[in-house]
PDB file of C-alpha atoms in Angstrom:
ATOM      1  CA  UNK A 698       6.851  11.965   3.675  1.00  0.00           C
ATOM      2  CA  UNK A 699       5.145  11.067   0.339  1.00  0.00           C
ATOM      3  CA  UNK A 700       6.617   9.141  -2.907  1.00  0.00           C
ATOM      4  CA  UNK A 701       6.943  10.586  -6.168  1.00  0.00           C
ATOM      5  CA  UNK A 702       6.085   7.061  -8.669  1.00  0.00           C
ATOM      6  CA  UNK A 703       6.286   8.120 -12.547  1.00  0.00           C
ATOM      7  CA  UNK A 704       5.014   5.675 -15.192  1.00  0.00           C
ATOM      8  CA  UNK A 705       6.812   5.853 -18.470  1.00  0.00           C
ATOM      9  CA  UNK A 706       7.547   3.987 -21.706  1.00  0.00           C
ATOM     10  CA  UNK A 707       7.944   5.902 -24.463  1.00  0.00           C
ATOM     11  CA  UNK A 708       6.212   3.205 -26.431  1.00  0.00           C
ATOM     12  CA  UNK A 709       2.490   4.353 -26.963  1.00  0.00           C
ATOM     13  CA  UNK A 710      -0.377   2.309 -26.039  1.00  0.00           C
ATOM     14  CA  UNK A 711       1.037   0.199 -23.445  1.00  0.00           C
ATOM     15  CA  UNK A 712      -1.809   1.563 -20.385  1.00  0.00           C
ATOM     16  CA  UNK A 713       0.178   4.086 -18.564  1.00  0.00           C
ATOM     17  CA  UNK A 714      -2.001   6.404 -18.170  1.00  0.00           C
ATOM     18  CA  UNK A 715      -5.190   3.687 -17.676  1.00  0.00           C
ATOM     19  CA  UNK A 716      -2.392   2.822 -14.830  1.00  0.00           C
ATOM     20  CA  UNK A 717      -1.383   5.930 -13.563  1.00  0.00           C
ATOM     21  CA  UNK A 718      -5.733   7.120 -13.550  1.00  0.00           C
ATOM     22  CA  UNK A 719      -6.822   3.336 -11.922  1.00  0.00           C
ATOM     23  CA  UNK A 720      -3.481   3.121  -9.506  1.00  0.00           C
ATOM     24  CA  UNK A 721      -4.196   6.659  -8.257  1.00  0.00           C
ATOM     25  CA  UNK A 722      -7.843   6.211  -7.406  1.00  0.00           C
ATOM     26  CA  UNK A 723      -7.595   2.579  -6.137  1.00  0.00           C
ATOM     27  CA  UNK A 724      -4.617   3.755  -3.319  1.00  0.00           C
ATOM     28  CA  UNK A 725      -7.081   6.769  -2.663  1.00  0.00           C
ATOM     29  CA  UNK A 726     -10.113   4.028  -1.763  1.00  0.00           C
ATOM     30  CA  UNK A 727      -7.639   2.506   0.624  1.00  0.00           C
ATOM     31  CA  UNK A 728      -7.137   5.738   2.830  1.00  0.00           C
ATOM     32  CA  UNK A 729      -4.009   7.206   0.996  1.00  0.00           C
ATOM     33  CA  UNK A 730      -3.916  10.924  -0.102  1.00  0.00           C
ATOM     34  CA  UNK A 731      -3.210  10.809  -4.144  1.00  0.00           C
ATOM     35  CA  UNK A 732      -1.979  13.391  -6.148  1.00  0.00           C
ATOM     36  CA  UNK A 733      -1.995  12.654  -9.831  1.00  0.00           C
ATOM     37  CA  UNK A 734       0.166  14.771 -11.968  1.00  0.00           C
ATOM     38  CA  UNK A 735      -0.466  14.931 -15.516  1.00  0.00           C
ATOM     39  CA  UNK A 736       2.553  15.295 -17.369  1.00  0.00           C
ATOM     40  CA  UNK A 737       1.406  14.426 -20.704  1.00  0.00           C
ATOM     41  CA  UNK A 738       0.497  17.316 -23.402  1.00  0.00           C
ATOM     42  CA  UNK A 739      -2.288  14.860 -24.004  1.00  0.00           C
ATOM     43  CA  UNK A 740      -3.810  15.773 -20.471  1.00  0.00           C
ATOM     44  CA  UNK A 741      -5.814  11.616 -20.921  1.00  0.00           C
ATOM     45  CA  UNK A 742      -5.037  11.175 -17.501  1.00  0.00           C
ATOM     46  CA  UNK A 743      -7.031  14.763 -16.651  1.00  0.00           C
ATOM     47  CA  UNK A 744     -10.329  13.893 -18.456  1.00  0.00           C
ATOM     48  CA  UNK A 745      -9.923  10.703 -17.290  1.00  0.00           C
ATOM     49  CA  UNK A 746     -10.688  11.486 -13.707  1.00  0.00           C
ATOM     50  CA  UNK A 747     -13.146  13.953 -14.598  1.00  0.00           C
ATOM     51  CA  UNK A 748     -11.517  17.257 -15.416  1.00  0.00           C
ATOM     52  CA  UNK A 749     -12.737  19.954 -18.520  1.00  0.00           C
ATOM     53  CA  UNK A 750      -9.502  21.103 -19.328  1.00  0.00           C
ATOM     54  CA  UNK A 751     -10.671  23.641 -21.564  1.00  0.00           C
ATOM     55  CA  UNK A 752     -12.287  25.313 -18.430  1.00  0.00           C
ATOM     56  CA  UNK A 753      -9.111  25.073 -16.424  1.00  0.00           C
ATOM     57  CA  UNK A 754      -6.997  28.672 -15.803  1.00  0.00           C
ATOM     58  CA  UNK A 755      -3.819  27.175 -14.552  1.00  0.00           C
ATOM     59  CA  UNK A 756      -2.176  23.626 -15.436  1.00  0.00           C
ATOM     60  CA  UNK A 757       1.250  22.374 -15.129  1.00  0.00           C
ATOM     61  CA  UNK A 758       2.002  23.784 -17.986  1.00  0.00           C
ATOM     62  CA  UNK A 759       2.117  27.276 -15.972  1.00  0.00           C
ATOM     63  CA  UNK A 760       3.255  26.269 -12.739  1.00  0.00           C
ATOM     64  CA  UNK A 761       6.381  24.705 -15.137  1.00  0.00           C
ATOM     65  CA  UNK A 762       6.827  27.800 -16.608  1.00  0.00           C
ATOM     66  CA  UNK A 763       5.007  31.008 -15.435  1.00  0.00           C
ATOM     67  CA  UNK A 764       5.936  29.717 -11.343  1.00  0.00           C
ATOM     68  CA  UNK A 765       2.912  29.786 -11.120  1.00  0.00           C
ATOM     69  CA  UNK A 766       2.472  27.475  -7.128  1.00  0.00           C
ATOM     70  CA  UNK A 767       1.509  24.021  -8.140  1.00  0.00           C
ATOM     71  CA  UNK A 768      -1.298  24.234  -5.015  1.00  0.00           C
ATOM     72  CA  UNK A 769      -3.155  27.123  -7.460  1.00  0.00           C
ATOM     73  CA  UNK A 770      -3.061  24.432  -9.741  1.00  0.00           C
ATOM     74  CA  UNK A 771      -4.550  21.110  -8.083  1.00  0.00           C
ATOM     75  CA  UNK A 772      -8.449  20.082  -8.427  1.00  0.00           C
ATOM     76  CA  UNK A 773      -9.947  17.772  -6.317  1.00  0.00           C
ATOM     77  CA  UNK A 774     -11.790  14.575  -8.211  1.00  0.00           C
ATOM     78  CA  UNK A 775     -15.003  12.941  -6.927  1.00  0.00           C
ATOM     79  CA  UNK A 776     -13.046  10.647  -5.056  1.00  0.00           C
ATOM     80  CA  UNK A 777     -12.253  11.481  -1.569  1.00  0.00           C
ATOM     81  CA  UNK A 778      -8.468  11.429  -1.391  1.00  0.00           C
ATOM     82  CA  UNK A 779      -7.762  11.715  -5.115  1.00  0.00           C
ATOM     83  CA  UNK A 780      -6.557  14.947  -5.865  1.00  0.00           C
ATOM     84  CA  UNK A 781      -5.271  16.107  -9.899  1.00  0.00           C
ATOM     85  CA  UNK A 782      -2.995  18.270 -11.112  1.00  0.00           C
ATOM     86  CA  UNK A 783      -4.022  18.614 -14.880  1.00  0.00           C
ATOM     87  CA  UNK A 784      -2.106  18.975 -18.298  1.00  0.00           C
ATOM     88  CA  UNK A 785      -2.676  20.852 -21.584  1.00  0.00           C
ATOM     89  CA  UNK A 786      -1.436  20.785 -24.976  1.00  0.00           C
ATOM     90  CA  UNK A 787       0.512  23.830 -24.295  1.00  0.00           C
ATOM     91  CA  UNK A 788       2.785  21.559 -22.772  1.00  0.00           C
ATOM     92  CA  UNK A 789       4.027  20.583 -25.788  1.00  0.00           C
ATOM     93  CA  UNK A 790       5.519  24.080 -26.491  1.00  0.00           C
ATOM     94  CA  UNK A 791       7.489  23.738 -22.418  1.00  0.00           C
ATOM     95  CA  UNK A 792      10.378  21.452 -23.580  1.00  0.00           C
ATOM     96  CA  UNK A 793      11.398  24.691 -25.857  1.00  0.00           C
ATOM     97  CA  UNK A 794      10.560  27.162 -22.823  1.00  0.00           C
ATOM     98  CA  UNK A 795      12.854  25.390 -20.673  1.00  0.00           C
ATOM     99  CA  UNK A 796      15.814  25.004 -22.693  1.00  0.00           C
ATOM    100  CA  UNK A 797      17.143  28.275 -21.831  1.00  0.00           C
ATOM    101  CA  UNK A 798      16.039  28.243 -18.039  1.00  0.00           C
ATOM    102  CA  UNK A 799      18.791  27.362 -15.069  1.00  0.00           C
ATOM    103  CA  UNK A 800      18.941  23.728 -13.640  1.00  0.00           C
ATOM    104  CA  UNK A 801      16.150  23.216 -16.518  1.00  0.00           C
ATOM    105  CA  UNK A 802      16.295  19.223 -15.566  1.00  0.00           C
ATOM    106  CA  UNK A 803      15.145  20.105 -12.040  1.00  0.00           C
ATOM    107  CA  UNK A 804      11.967  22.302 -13.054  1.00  0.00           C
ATOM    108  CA  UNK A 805       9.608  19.729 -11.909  1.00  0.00           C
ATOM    109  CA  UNK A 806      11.657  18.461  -9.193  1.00  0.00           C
ATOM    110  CA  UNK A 807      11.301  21.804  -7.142  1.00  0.00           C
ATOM    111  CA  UNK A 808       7.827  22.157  -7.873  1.00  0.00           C
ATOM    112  CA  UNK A 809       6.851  18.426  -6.499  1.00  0.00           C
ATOM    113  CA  UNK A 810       9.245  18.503  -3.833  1.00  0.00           C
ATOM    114  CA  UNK A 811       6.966  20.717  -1.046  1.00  0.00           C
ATOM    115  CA  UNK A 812       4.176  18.598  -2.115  1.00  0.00           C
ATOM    116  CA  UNK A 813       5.608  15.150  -0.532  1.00  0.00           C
ATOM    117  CA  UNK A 814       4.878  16.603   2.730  1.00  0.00           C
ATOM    118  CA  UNK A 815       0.981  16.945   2.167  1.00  0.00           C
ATOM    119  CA  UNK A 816       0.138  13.753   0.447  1.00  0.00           C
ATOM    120  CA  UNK A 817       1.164   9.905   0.589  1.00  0.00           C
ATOM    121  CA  UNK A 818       1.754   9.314  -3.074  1.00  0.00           C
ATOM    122  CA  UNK A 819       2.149  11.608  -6.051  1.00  0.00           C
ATOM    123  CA  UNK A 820       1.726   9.631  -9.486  1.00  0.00           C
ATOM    124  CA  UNK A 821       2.937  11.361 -12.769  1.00  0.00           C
ATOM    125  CA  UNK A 822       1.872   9.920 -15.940  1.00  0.00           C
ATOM    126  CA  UNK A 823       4.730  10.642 -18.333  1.00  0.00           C
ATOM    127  CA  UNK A 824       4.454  11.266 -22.098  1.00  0.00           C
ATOM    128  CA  UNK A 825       5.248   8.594 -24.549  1.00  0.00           C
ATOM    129  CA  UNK A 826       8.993   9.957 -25.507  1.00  0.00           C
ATOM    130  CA  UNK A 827      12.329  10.548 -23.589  1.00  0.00           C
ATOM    131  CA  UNK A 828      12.374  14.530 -23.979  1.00  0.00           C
ATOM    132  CA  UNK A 829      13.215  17.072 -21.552  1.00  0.00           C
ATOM    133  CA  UNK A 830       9.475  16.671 -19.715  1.00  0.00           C
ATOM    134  CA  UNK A 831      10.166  12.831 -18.941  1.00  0.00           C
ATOM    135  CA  UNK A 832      13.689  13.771 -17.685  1.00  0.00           C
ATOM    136  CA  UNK A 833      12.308  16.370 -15.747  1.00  0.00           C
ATOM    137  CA  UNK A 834       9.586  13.642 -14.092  1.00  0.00           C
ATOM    138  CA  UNK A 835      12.230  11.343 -13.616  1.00  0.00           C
ATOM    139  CA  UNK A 836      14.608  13.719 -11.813  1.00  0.00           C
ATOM    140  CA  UNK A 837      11.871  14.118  -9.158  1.00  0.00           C
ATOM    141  CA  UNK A 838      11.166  10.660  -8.931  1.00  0.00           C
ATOM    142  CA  UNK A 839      11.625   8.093  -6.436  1.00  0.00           C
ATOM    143  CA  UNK A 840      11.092   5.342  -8.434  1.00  0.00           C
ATOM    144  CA  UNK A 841       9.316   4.507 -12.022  1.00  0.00           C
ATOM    145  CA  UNK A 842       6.633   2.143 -12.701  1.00  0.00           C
ATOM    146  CA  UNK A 843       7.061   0.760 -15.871  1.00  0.00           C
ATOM    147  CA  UNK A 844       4.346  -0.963 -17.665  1.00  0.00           C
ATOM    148  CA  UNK A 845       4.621  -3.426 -20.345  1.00  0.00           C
ATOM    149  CA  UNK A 846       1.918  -4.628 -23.075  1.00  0.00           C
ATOM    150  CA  UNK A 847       2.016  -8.162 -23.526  1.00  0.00           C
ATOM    151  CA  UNK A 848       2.032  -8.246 -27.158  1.00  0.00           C
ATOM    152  CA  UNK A 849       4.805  -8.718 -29.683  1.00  0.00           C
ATOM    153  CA  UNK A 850       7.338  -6.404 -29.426  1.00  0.00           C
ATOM    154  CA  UNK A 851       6.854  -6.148 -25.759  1.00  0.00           C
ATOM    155  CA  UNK A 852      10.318  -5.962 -24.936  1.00  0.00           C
ATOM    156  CA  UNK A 853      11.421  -3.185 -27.758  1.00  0.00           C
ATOM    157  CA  UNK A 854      12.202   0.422 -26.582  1.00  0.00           C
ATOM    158  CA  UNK A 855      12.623  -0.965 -22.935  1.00  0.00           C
ATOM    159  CA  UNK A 856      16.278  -1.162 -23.224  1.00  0.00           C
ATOM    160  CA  UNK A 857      16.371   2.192 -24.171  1.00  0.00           C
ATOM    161  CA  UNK A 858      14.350   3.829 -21.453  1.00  0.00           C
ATOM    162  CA  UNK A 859      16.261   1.661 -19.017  1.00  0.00           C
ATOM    163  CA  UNK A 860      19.523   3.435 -20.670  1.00  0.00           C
ATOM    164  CA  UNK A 861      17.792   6.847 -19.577  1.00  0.00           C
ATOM    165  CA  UNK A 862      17.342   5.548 -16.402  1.00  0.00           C
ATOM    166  CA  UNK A 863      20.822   4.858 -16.117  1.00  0.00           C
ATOM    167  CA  UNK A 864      22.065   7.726 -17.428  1.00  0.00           C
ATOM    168  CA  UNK A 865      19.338  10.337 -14.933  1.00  0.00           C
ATOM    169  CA  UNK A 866      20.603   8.029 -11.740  1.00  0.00           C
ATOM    170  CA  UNK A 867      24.347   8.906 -12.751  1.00  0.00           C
ATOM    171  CA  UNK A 868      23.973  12.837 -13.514  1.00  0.00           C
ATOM    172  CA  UNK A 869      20.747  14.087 -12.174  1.00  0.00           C
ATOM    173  CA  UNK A 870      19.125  11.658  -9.344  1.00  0.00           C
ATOM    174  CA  UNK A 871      20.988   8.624  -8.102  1.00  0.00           C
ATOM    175  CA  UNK A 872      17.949   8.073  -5.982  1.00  0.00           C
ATOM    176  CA  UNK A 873      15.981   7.006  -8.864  1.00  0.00           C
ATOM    177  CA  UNK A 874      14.814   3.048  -7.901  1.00  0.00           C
ATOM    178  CA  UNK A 875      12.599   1.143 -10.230  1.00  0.00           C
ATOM    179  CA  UNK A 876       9.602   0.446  -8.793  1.00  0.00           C
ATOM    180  CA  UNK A 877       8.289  -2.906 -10.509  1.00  0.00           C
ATOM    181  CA  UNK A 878       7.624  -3.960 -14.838  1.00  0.00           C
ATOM    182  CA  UNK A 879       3.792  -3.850 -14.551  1.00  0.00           C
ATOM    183  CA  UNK A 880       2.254  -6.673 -17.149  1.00  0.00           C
ATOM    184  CA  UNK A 881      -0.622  -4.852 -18.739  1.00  0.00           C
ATOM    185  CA  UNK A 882      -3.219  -6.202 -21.823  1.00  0.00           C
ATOM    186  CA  UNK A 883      -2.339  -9.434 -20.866  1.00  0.00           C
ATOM    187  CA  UNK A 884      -5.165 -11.973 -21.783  1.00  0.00           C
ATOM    188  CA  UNK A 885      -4.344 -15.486 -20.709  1.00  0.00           C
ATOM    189  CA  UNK A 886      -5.922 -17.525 -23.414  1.00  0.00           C
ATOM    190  CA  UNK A 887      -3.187 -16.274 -25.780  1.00  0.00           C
ATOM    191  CA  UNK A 888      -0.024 -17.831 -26.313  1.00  0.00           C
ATOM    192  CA  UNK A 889       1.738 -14.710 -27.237  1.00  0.00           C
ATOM    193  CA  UNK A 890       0.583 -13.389 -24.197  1.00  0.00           C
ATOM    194  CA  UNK A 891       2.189 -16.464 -21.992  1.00  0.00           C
ATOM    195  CA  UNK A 892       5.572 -16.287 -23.708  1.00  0.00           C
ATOM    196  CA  UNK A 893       5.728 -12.251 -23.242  1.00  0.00           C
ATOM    197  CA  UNK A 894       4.650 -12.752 -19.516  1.00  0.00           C
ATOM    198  CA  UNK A 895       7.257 -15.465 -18.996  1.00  0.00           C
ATOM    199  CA  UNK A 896      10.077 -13.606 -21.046  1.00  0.00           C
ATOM    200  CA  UNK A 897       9.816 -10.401 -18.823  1.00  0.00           C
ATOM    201  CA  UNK A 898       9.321 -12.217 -15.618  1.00  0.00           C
ATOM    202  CA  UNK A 899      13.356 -14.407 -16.904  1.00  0.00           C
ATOM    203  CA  UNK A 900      14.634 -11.161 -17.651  1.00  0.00           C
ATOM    204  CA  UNK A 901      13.707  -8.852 -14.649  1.00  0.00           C
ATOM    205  CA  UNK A 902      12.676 -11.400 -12.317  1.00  0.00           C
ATOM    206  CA  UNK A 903      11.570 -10.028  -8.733  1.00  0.00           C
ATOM    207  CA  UNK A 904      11.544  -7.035 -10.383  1.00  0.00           C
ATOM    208  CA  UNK A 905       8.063  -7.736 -12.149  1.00  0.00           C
ATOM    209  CA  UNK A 906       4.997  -6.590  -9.964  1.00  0.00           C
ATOM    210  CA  UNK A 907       2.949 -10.120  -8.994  1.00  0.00           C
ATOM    211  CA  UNK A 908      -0.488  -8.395 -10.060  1.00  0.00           C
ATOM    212  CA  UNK A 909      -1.191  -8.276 -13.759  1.00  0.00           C
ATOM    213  CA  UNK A 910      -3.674  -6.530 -15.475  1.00  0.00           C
ATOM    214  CA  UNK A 911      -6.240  -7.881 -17.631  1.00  0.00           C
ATOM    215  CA  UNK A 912      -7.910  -6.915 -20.873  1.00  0.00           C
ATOM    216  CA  UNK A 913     -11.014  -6.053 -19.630  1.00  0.00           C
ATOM    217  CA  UNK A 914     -13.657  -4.090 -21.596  1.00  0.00           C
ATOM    218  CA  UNK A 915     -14.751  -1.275 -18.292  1.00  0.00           C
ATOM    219  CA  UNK A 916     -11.715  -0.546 -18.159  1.00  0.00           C
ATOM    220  CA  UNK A 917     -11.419   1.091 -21.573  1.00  0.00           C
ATOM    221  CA  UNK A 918     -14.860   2.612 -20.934  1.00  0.00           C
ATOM    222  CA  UNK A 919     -14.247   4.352 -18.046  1.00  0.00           C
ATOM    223  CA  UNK A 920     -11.979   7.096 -19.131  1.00  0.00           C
ATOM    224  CA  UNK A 921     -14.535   8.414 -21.498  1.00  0.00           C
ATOM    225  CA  UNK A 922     -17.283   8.995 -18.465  1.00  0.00           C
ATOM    226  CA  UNK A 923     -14.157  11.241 -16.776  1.00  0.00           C
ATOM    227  CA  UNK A 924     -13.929   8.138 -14.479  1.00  0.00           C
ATOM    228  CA  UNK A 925     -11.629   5.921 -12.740  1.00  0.00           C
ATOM    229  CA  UNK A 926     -12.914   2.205 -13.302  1.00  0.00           C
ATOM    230  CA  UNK A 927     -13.321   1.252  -9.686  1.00  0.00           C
ATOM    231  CA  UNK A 928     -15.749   3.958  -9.831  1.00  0.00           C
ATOM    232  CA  UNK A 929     -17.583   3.192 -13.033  1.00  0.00           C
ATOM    233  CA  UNK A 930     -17.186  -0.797 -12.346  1.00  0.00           C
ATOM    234  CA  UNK A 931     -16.217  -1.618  -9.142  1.00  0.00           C
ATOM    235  CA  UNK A 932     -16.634  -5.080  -9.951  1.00  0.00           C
ATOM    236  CA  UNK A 933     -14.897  -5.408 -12.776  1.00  0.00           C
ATOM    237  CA  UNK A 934     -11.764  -6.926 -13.488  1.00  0.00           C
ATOM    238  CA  UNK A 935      -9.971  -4.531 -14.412  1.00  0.00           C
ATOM    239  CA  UNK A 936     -11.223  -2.736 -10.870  1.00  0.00           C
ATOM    240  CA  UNK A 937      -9.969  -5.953  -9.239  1.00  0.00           C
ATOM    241  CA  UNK A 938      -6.409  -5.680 -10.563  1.00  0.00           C
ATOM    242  CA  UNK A 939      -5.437  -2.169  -9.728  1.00  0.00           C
ATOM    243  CA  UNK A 940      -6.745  -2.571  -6.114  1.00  0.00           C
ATOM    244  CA  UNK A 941      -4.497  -5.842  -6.161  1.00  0.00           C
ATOM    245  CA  UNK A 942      -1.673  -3.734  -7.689  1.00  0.00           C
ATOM    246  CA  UNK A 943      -2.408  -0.483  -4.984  1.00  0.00           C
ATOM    247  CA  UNK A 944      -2.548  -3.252  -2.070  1.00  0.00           C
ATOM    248  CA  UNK A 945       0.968  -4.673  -3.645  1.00  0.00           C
ATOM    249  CA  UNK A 946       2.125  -1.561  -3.671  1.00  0.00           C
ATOM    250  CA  UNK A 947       1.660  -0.774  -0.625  1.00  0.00           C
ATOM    251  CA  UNK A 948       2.860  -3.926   0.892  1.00  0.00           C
ATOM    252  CA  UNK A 949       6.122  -2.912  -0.843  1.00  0.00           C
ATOM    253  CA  UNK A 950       6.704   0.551   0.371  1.00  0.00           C
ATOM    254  CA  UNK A 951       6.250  -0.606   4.081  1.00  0.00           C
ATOM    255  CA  UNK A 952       9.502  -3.010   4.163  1.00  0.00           C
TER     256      UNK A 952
END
């Protein structure tokens, strides 16, 4: 049986997706079957691995709402393993489309749910906000990843997704486990960097995955040659850190 992982913060710009893209391909080098769902009306995480969207007939956006099967949906990548199922900005419009349907927090739940049996992990990159999509994701989740910019102001807008957290375990999915605080943009040789990495490793203590990741240049090249960075640079740093971070997370999900 597979694990649903979703990645949010609904502050911007904090590398979820560059998480969600470089987590999903490493775990594919290392033998596990990856489904990436894109749950983001941005679809990054779709181009990122490779995928014209504009080309694309069906997206999550119709299996959501049309019922259309997700498996009409999902495109293999150039990665052996790595498997996406791709967003558009019609996905905007779905949070109005669904207010009106039954059980409309459980949407994405049943469409996920057949999928656990065919792969190992199933990563959704959530949009940054806390609307009815990102309830939706978290309702079918096992656990959240939840990564965390060290830079000033770090810490602001956690408490509130944590509060969402809270609030989806007690109504819609007491299931719901947080997975690890992943440290991301952290650059060593600044002090603001140190005292962010140190305040979030006091507050949520074993809760904070051991790897880190890096700035690191390939890493913010990658997405725009539709490629995961272990792919584009597989000796780059950034390529280093999400292997360490797939091999951590694997370590995790055995015990």
């Amino acid at each position: 049986m597979g694990k649903i992982i979703s990645f949010a913060n609904q502050k911007g710009g904090v590398g979820k997706t560059t998480t969600a893209i470089n987590l999903a391909a490493s775990l594919a080098s290392l033998g596990k079957k990856v489904l990436l769902v894109d749950a983001d009306p941005q679809a990054n995480a779709s181009s990122g691995l490779g995928i014209d969207i504009r080309t694309l007939e069906f997206t999550i956006y119709e299996c959501l709402i049309d019922g259309v099967p997700s498996k009409q949906a999902i495109h293999p990548t150039e990665m052996e393993n790595l498997f996406v199922l791709p967003s558009h900005i019609d996905l905007v419009g779905a949070e109005i489309e669904m207010l009106n349907m039954e059980n409309r927090e459980h949407v994405m739940e049943k469409l996920l749910l057949p999928l656990k049996e065919i792969y190992d992990y199933i990563l959704v990159d959530c949009s940054p906000s806390l609307g009815l999509i990102t309830v939706n994701v978290l309702t079918a989740s096992d656990s959240v990843v939840i990564p965390v910019q060290c830079e000033y102001f770090a810490l602001e807008g956690i408490s509130k997704l944590l509060n969402t957290i809270k609030i989806i375990k007690s109504k819609l999915n007491p299931n719901l486990e947080i997975e690890g605080f992943l440290l991301t943009m952290y650059d060593n040789r600044l002090r603001l960097a140190n005292q962010v990495y140190a305040e979030v490793k006091k507050h949520f203590q074993g809760m904070v995955f051991e790897s880190v990741i890096t700035r690191n240049v390939r890493l913010s090249e990658a997405p725009s040659h539709g490629k995961p960075v272990i792919l584009y640079d597989p000796e780059s740093k950034g390529s280093t850190n999400y292997m360490d971070l797939a091999k951590e997370l694997i370590g995790k999900n055995k015990k």
